[in-house]
Amino acid sequence: MTRIKRGYIAGKRRRKIRLFTSSFRGAHSRLTRTITQQKIKALVSANRDRDRKKRGFRSLWIHRINAIIGKNKKKQYNRYSNLLYNIYKGQLLLNRKIVAQMGILKGNCLRMIANEIIT
Amino acid sequence: MASAAAASLSTICTSFATHCSISHHNPKTPFSHSTFFPFSRSHSLSLSFQPTLSPRLPLPPKSSDTAEALSEPQAPPSDPQSATQLVQSPPLQPPSWEPGLFAVVMVGGRQYIVHPGRWITVQRLKGAKANDKIALHRVLLVGTDTSCYIGRPVVTNAVVYATVEEQGLDDKVIVFKYKKKKKYRRTIGHRQPNTRIRINSIMGYENYPKVTMDDIKDQEDRDS
């Protein structure tokens, strides 16, 4: 068999991984074997958190709606659960993202909706 | 409508697929556009913006004031501009709609708050080419500074007119599947196709029952 030196084949592969990990902290961006592991962990986390992101935002919107509704109304119906119940009863199709954003940006509109819907 | 609530809601929530595309080729007149910020969820935006200066065609079947108001601003650009005036675009009057007009529109299974003159990115609309006109019919809410037209579930006869600007792709997302200690890893790159549309106008909501801030004030006076 002819003698084959490995040259820079492995180095090319590792350079790409090192570029991906270039902003990581400490040894995680310097040591080759650690770099490979950290890239895998990073990508796995990114995958998993793309689904978590959807859950997180929904939770954020719900908390925001709860806060805004609780502040505005002096009546007893000042909770998120009541607002949502009345939204479904009144056959509105607005989702939580829109309601939360309207509460922040167009507060008047949300007050009008809440007033109109909550019996 | 009330009797078939559950069934109608489920059918309405399915993906939206109708748009009418009238493809005209706009002669691109060089207006200077101010930058428009797309709506992004969960970030608070500053709402200061200038209405769109993009050229629009008069819509033939709809007799709307906005179409006629636009025909006057189209005239000045044709005057020969002197070479010294660099990017002095002729001052267009913003088309007259109520201040703070916005609509909540459902496109591609997602809801967006939409202002006339801004652009949004939606899921890819199949078969739409650049500069196609689009009418979005699923308008869930129309609002202004003082009043609000709440759709149950849709504001009837309200339409949002938009123009397709670009059919593009989202940024690449690397989907990495990995099982530890089992020597299984797969790398897939994915770019989700999207369409950028610019909202032209929101029309057709005038005859719908609306709620105003005065109603709230009256009720609060009555309660307290």
Short mmCIF file of C-alpha atoms in Angstrom, two decimals:
data_model
loop_
_atom_site.label_atom_id
_atom_site.label_comp_id
_atom_site.label_asym_id
_atom_site.label_seq_id
_atom_site.Cartn_x
_atom_site.Cartn_y
_atom_site.Cartn_z
CA MET A 1 0.00 0.00 0.00
CA THR A 2 1.21 3.50 -0.75
CA ARG A 3 1.79 5.66 2.23
CA ILE A 4 -0.89 8.32 2.75
CA LYS A 5 -0.38 11.19 5.09
CA ARG A 6 -3.55 12.57 6.52
CA GLY A 7 -2.63 16.11 5.73
CA TYR A 8 -5.23 18.68 6.56
CA ILE A 9 -8.39 16.64 5.99
CA ALA A 10 -9.29 16.44 9.65
CA GLY A 11 -8.17 20.01 10.11
CA LYS A 12 -10.63 21.26 7.48
CA ARG A 13 -13.49 19.55 9.23
CA ARG A 14 -12.50 20.86 12.62
CA ARG A 15 -12.03 24.40 11.29
CA LYS A 16 -15.69 24.55 10.34
CA ILE A 17 -16.74 23.37 13.75
CA ARG A 18 -14.40 25.84 15.37
CA LEU A 19 -15.99 28.64 13.39
CA PHE A 20 -19.39 27.67 14.69
CA THR A 21 -18.13 27.64 18.26
CA SER A 22 -16.00 30.74 17.94
CA SER A 23 -18.01 32.85 20.38
CA PHE A 24 -18.23 30.35 23.19
CA ARG A 25 -16.63 30.92 26.52
CA GLY A 26 -13.22 29.68 27.64
CA ALA A 27 -12.11 26.22 26.66
CA HIS A 28 -15.35 25.69 24.76
CA SER A 29 -13.97 27.71 21.88
CA ARG A 30 -10.33 26.67 22.10
CA LEU A 31 -9.88 22.96 22.67
CA THR A 32 -10.68 20.73 19.72
CA ARG A 33 -12.40 17.86 21.45
CA THR A 34 -14.41 20.17 23.66
CA ILE A 35 -15.38 22.20 20.62
CA THR A 36 -16.94 19.20 18.91
CA GLN A 37 -18.97 18.33 21.96
CA GLN A 38 -20.13 21.90 22.50
CA LYS A 39 -21.29 22.29 18.94
CA ILE A 40 -23.44 19.18 19.30
CA LYS A 41 -24.92 20.40 22.54
CA ALA A 42 -25.60 23.81 21.06
CA LEU A 43 -27.44 22.44 18.07
CA VAL A 44 -29.46 20.04 20.16
CA SER A 45 -30.47 22.86 22.46
CA ALA A 46 -31.42 25.03 19.52
CA ASN A 47 -33.63 22.27 18.17
CA ARG A 48 -35.35 21.65 21.44
CA ASP A 49 -35.79 25.31 22.23
CA ARG A 50 -37.40 26.12 18.94
CA ASP A 51 -40.39 24.23 20.24
CA ARG A 52 -39.96 25.67 23.71
CA LYS A 53 -39.99 29.14 22.24
CA LYS A 54 -43.59 28.70 21.16
CA ARG A 55 -44.59 27.63 24.63
CA GLY A 56 -42.63 30.45 26.21
CA PHE A 57 -44.23 33.14 24.13
CA ARG A 58 -47.70 31.85 24.77
CA SER A 59 -47.02 31.90 28.48
CA LEU A 60 -45.66 35.45 28.19
CA TRP A 61 -48.74 36.63 26.37
CA ILE A 62 -51.02 35.09 28.94
CA HIS A 63 -49.17 36.75 31.78
CA ARG A 64 -49.26 40.08 30.01
CA ILE A 65 -52.97 39.85 29.31
CA ASN A 66 -53.60 38.96 32.91
CA ALA A 67 -51.63 41.94 34.10
CA ILE A 68 -53.29 44.41 31.77
CA ILE A 69 -56.80 43.16 32.37
CA GLY A 70 -56.30 43.14 36.10
CA LYS A 71 -55.21 46.73 36.04
CA ASN A 72 -57.95 48.25 33.97
CA LYS A 73 -61.18 46.92 35.20
CA LYS A 74 -62.63 47.90 38.52
CA LYS A 75 -65.25 45.20 38.35
CA GLN A 76 -64.82 41.72 39.68
CA TYR A 77 -64.14 40.33 36.20
CA ASN A 78 -60.53 41.36 36.03
CA ARG A 79 -58.87 38.10 35.19
CA TYR A 80 -57.42 36.45 32.13
CA SER A 81 -59.67 33.45 32.53
CA ASN A 82 -62.78 35.56 32.41
CA LEU A 83 -61.61 37.45 29.37
CA LEU A 84 -60.81 34.28 27.47
CA TYR A 85 -64.06 32.67 28.43
CA ASN A 86 -65.92 35.67 27.12
CA ILE A 87 -63.86 35.75 23.96
CA TYR A 88 -64.83 32.22 23.18
CA LYS A 89 -68.43 32.87 24.10
CA GLY A 90 -68.59 35.95 21.91
CA GLN A 91 -67.10 34.00 19.02
CA LEU A 92 -64.09 36.21 18.54
CA LEU A 93 -61.11 34.67 16.83
CA LEU A 94 -58.39 36.90 18.26
CA ASN A 95 -55.50 34.93 19.67
CA ARG A 96 -53.46 35.68 22.73
CA LYS A 97 -50.58 37.21 20.87
CA ILE A 98 -52.80 39.82 19.30
CA VAL A 99 -54.63 40.55 22.53
CA ALA A 100 -51.35 40.96 24.41
CA GLN A 101 -49.84 43.20 21.75
CA MET A 102 -52.96 45.30 21.62
CA GLY A 103 -52.85 45.65 25.37
CA ILE A 104 -49.38 47.14 25.06
CA LEU A 105 -49.67 49.18 21.91
CA LYS A 106 -53.35 50.01 21.62
CA GLY A 107 -54.59 50.00 25.16
CA ASN A 108 -57.82 51.76 24.31
CA CYS A 109 -58.81 49.07 21.89
CA LEU A 110 -58.34 46.34 24.42
CA ARG A 111 -60.39 48.23 26.95
CA MET A 112 -63.15 48.56 24.40
CA ILE A 113 -63.05 44.87 23.61
CA ALA A 114 -63.02 43.85 27.25
CA ASN A 115 -65.87 46.18 28.02
CA GLU A 116 -67.90 44.94 25.12
CA ILE A 117 -67.37 41.28 25.77
CA ILE A 118 -67.38 40.86 29.50
CA THR A 119 -70.95 40.81 30.58
CA MET B 1 -74.12 31.37 12.81
CA ALA B 2 -74.56 31.06 16.54
CA SER B 3 -75.87 27.53 16.30
CA ALA B 4 -72.94 26.22 14.31
CA ALA B 5 -70.42 27.99 16.50
CA ALA B 6 -68.08 25.12 17.17
CA ALA B 7 -68.12 23.78 13.65
CA SER B 8 -67.75 27.17 12.02
CA LEU B 9 -64.89 28.11 14.30
CA SER B 10 -62.97 24.99 13.39
CA THR B 11 -63.45 25.54 9.69
CA ILE B 12 -62.50 29.16 9.93
CA CYS B 13 -59.34 28.28 11.77
CA THR B 14 -58.10 26.16 8.88
CA SER B 15 -55.59 27.66 6.60
CA PHE B 16 -56.54 30.64 4.56
CA ALA B 17 -56.09 30.07 0.87
CA THR B 18 -57.98 32.59 -1.19
CA HIS B 19 -56.57 35.68 -2.68
CA CYS B 20 -57.41 37.43 -5.88
CA SER B 21 -54.38 38.37 -7.85
CA ILE B 22 -54.63 40.96 -10.54
CA SER B 23 -51.16 41.19 -11.92
CA HIS B 24 -50.38 44.63 -13.26
CA HIS B 25 -46.92 45.92 -13.94
CA ASN B 26 -46.42 49.13 -12.02
CA PRO B 27 -44.17 51.66 -13.69
CA LYS B 28 -41.71 52.16 -10.88
CA THR B 29 -41.55 55.86 -10.18
CA PRO B 30 -38.63 56.72 -7.93
CA PHE B 31 -40.24 57.97 -4.74
CA SER B 32 -38.03 58.14 -1.71
CA HIS B 33 -39.38 55.61 0.74
CA SER B 34 -38.98 56.07 4.43
CA THR B 35 -37.96 52.89 6.17
CA PHE B 36 -40.84 50.80 7.39
CA PHE B 37 -40.53 48.57 10.38
CA PRO B 38 -42.25 45.22 10.19
CA PHE B 39 -44.43 44.18 13.00
CA SER B 40 -42.61 41.76 15.30
CA ARG B 41 -44.43 40.05 18.10
CA SER B 42 -43.50 40.61 21.68
CA HIS B 43 -41.34 43.66 21.02
CA SER B 44 -42.79 47.06 21.69
CA LEU B 45 -42.58 49.17 18.57
CA SER B 46 -42.50 52.88 18.15
CA LEU B 47 -45.49 53.60 16.03
CA SER B 48 -44.20 56.67 14.27
CA PHE B 49 -44.12 56.10 10.55
CA GLN B 50 -44.97 57.77 7.29
CA PRO B 51 -47.72 56.38 5.16
CA THR B 52 -46.66 54.51 2.09
CA LEU B 53 -45.42 56.37 -0.91
CA SER B 54 -45.48 53.38 -3.20
CA PRO B 55 -47.37 53.88 -6.45
CA ARG B 56 -50.78 52.39 -6.52
CA LEU B 57 -53.25 51.66 -9.24
CA PRO B 58 -56.85 52.82 -8.96
CA LEU B 59 -58.88 49.73 -8.19
CA PRO B 60 -61.56 49.48 -10.85
CA PRO B 61 -64.54 47.78 -9.20
CA LYS B 62 -64.33 49.50 -5.80
CA SER B 63 -65.41 53.11 -5.71
CA SER B 64 -63.32 54.30 -2.79
CA ASP B 65 -62.17 57.75 -1.79
CA THR B 66 -58.62 56.58 -1.36
CA ALA B 67 -58.35 55.66 -5.01
CA GLU B 68 -59.46 59.10 -6.10
CA ALA B 69 -57.28 60.84 -3.57
CA LEU B 70 -54.35 58.97 -5.04
CA SER B 71 -54.92 60.14 -8.57
CA GLU B 72 -53.86 63.68 -7.66
CA PRO B 73 -50.50 62.77 -6.07
CA GLN B 74 -49.65 60.78 -9.17
CA ALA B 75 -49.65 63.95 -11.31
CA PRO B 76 -46.74 65.95 -9.83
CA PRO B 77 -43.99 63.35 -10.42
CA SER B 78 -44.47 63.64 -14.13
CA ASP B 79 -43.28 67.27 -14.08
CA PRO B 80 -39.68 67.51 -15.18
CA GLN B 81 -37.47 67.87 -12.14
CA SER B 82 -34.43 70.09 -12.42
CA ALA B 83 -31.11 68.30 -12.21
CA THR B 84 -30.12 70.14 -9.03
CA GLN B 85 -32.97 68.62 -7.01
CA LEU B 86 -31.47 65.34 -5.94
CA VAL B 87 -33.89 63.12 -4.12
CA GLN B 88 -36.55 65.74 -3.58
CA SER B 89 -39.60 63.63 -4.13
CA PRO B 90 -42.78 65.65 -4.62
CA PRO B 91 -44.69 65.93 -1.37
CA LEU B 92 -47.43 63.32 -1.53
CA GLN B 93 -50.43 63.84 0.63
CA PRO B 94 -50.93 60.76 2.74
CA PRO B 95 -54.12 59.06 1.63
CA SER B 96 -56.90 60.04 3.95
CA TRP B 97 -57.73 57.36 6.43
CA GLU B 98 -58.54 57.73 10.07
CA PRO B 99 -55.59 58.25 12.38
CA GLY B 100 -54.28 55.15 14.02
CA LEU B 101 -56.10 52.85 11.64
CA PHE B 102 -55.13 49.22 11.97
CA ALA B 103 -56.61 45.82 11.38
CA VAL B 104 -56.05 42.34 12.69
CA VAL B 105 -55.86 39.98 9.76
CA MET B 106 -55.51 36.22 9.63
CA VAL B 107 -53.11 35.00 6.96
CA GLY B 108 -51.51 31.62 6.67
CA GLY B 109 -52.97 30.46 9.94
CA ARG B 110 -51.43 33.32 11.85
CA GLN B 111 -52.80 36.66 12.95
CA TYR B 112 -51.09 39.96 12.33
CA ILE B 113 -51.72 43.52 13.36
CA VAL B 114 -51.60 45.40 10.12
CA HIS B 115 -51.18 49.10 9.36
CA PRO B 116 -51.67 50.58 5.91
CA GLY B 117 -48.34 51.38 4.39
CA ARG B 118 -46.25 48.82 6.23
CA TRP B 119 -45.08 45.46 5.13
CA ILE B 120 -45.38 42.10 6.82
CA THR B 121 -43.93 38.70 6.15
CA VAL B 122 -46.42 35.89 5.89
CA GLN B 123 -46.31 32.24 4.94
CA ARG B 124 -45.70 31.66 1.26
CA LEU B 125 -48.73 32.45 -0.85
CA LYS B 126 -48.70 29.95 -3.65
CA GLY B 127 -48.92 31.28 -7.14
CA ALA B 128 -48.42 34.92 -6.23
CA LYS B 129 -45.79 36.82 -8.14
CA ALA B 130 -44.19 40.15 -7.40
CA ASN B 131 -46.52 43.14 -7.77
CA ASP B 132 -49.66 41.06 -7.54
CA LYS B 133 -52.56 42.66 -5.79
CA ILE B 134 -54.07 40.70 -3.00
CA ALA B 135 -57.25 41.06 -1.02
CA LEU B 136 -57.30 39.61 2.47
CA HIS B 137 -60.79 38.91 3.64
CA ARG B 138 -60.35 37.39 7.05
CA VAL B 139 -60.31 40.61 9.02
CA LEU B 140 -60.87 39.95 12.69
CA LEU B 141 -60.76 43.45 14.01
CA VAL B 142 -60.48 46.97 12.70
CA GLY B 143 -59.50 49.78 15.00
CA THR B 144 -58.69 53.44 15.02
CA ASP B 145 -57.61 55.84 17.70
CA THR B 146 -61.10 56.29 19.01
CA SER B 147 -63.17 53.36 17.87
CA CYS B 148 -63.03 49.66 17.33
CA TYR B 149 -64.92 47.32 15.04
CA ILE B 150 -64.88 43.94 16.72
CA GLY B 151 -65.45 41.08 14.36
CA ARG B 152 -67.49 38.12 15.53
CA PRO B 153 -65.55 36.35 14.24
CA VAL B 154 -64.97 38.42 11.11
CA VAL B 155 -65.74 42.03 10.30
CA THR B 156 -68.14 41.50 7.41
CA ASN B 157 -67.22 43.11 4.10
CA ALA B 158 -63.94 44.36 5.44
CA VAL B 159 -61.02 43.81 3.10
CA VAL B 160 -57.35 44.52 3.44
CA TYR B 161 -55.68 45.23 0.13
CA ALA B 162 -52.03 44.40 -0.20
CA THR B 163 -49.36 44.00 -2.84
CA VAL B 164 -46.95 41.12 -3.00
CA GLU B 165 -43.45 42.51 -2.83
CA GLU B 166 -41.23 39.50 -2.75
CA GLN B 167 -41.35 35.75 -2.47
CA GLY B 168 -38.38 34.77 -0.41
CA LEU B 169 -37.02 32.36 2.13
CA ASP B 170 -36.48 32.72 5.84
CA ASP B 171 -33.04 32.47 7.35
CA LYS B 172 -31.61 29.00 7.41
CA VAL B 173 -32.31 26.87 10.43
CA ILE B 174 -30.11 23.86 11.11
CA VAL B 175 -32.16 20.92 12.30
CA PHE B 176 -29.81 18.64 14.17
CA LYS B 177 -31.09 15.29 15.34
CA TYR B 178 -28.88 13.50 17.82
CA LYS B 179 -29.19 10.51 20.10
CA LYS B 180 -26.42 10.15 22.60
CA LYS B 181 -24.46 6.89 22.84
CA LYS B 182 -26.31 5.50 19.85
CA LYS B 183 -24.19 6.96 17.06
CA TYR B 184 -27.13 8.73 15.48
CA ARG B 185 -26.84 12.20 14.18
CA ARG B 186 -28.52 13.89 11.24
CA THR B 187 -28.02 17.43 10.01
CA ILE B 188 -30.73 19.08 7.91
CA GLY B 189 -30.84 22.67 6.78
CA HIS B 190 -34.21 24.29 6.35
CA ARG B 191 -35.37 27.57 4.89
CA GLN B 192 -39.03 28.26 5.24
CA PRO B 193 -40.54 30.01 2.21
CA ASN B 194 -42.27 33.26 2.95
CA THR B 195 -43.89 36.15 1.15
CA ARG B 196 -43.46 39.78 1.93
CA ILE B 197 -46.55 41.84 1.28
CA ARG B 198 -47.09 45.53 1.63
CA ILE B 199 -50.43 46.63 2.98
CA ASN B 200 -52.13 49.21 0.82
CA SER B 201 -55.41 49.94 2.48
CA ILE B 202 -58.08 48.70 4.81
CA MET B 203 -61.59 49.15 3.53
CA GLY B 204 -65.15 48.07 3.86
CA TYR B 205 -65.54 48.23 7.60
CA GLU B 206 -67.63 51.38 7.89
CA ASN B 207 -71.03 49.77 8.12
CA TYR B 208 -70.12 47.38 10.88
CA PRO B 209 -71.27 48.10 14.43
CA LYS B 210 -68.49 49.77 16.26
CA VAL B 211 -67.50 50.52 19.82
CA THR B 212 -66.10 53.86 20.84
CA MET B 213 -64.33 55.23 23.85
CA ASP B 214 -67.41 57.27 24.67
CA ASP B 215 -69.35 54.10 25.34
CA ILE B 216 -66.77 53.08 27.88
CA LYS B 217 -66.83 56.46 29.56
CA ASP B 218 -70.61 56.39 29.78
CA GLN B 219 -70.55 52.97 31.28
CA GLU B 220 -67.89 53.89 33.78
CA ASP B 221 -69.85 56.95 34.83
CA ARG B 222 -72.87 54.80 35.30
CA ASP B 223 -71.01 52.22 37.32
CA SER B 224 -69.12 54.51 39.65
#
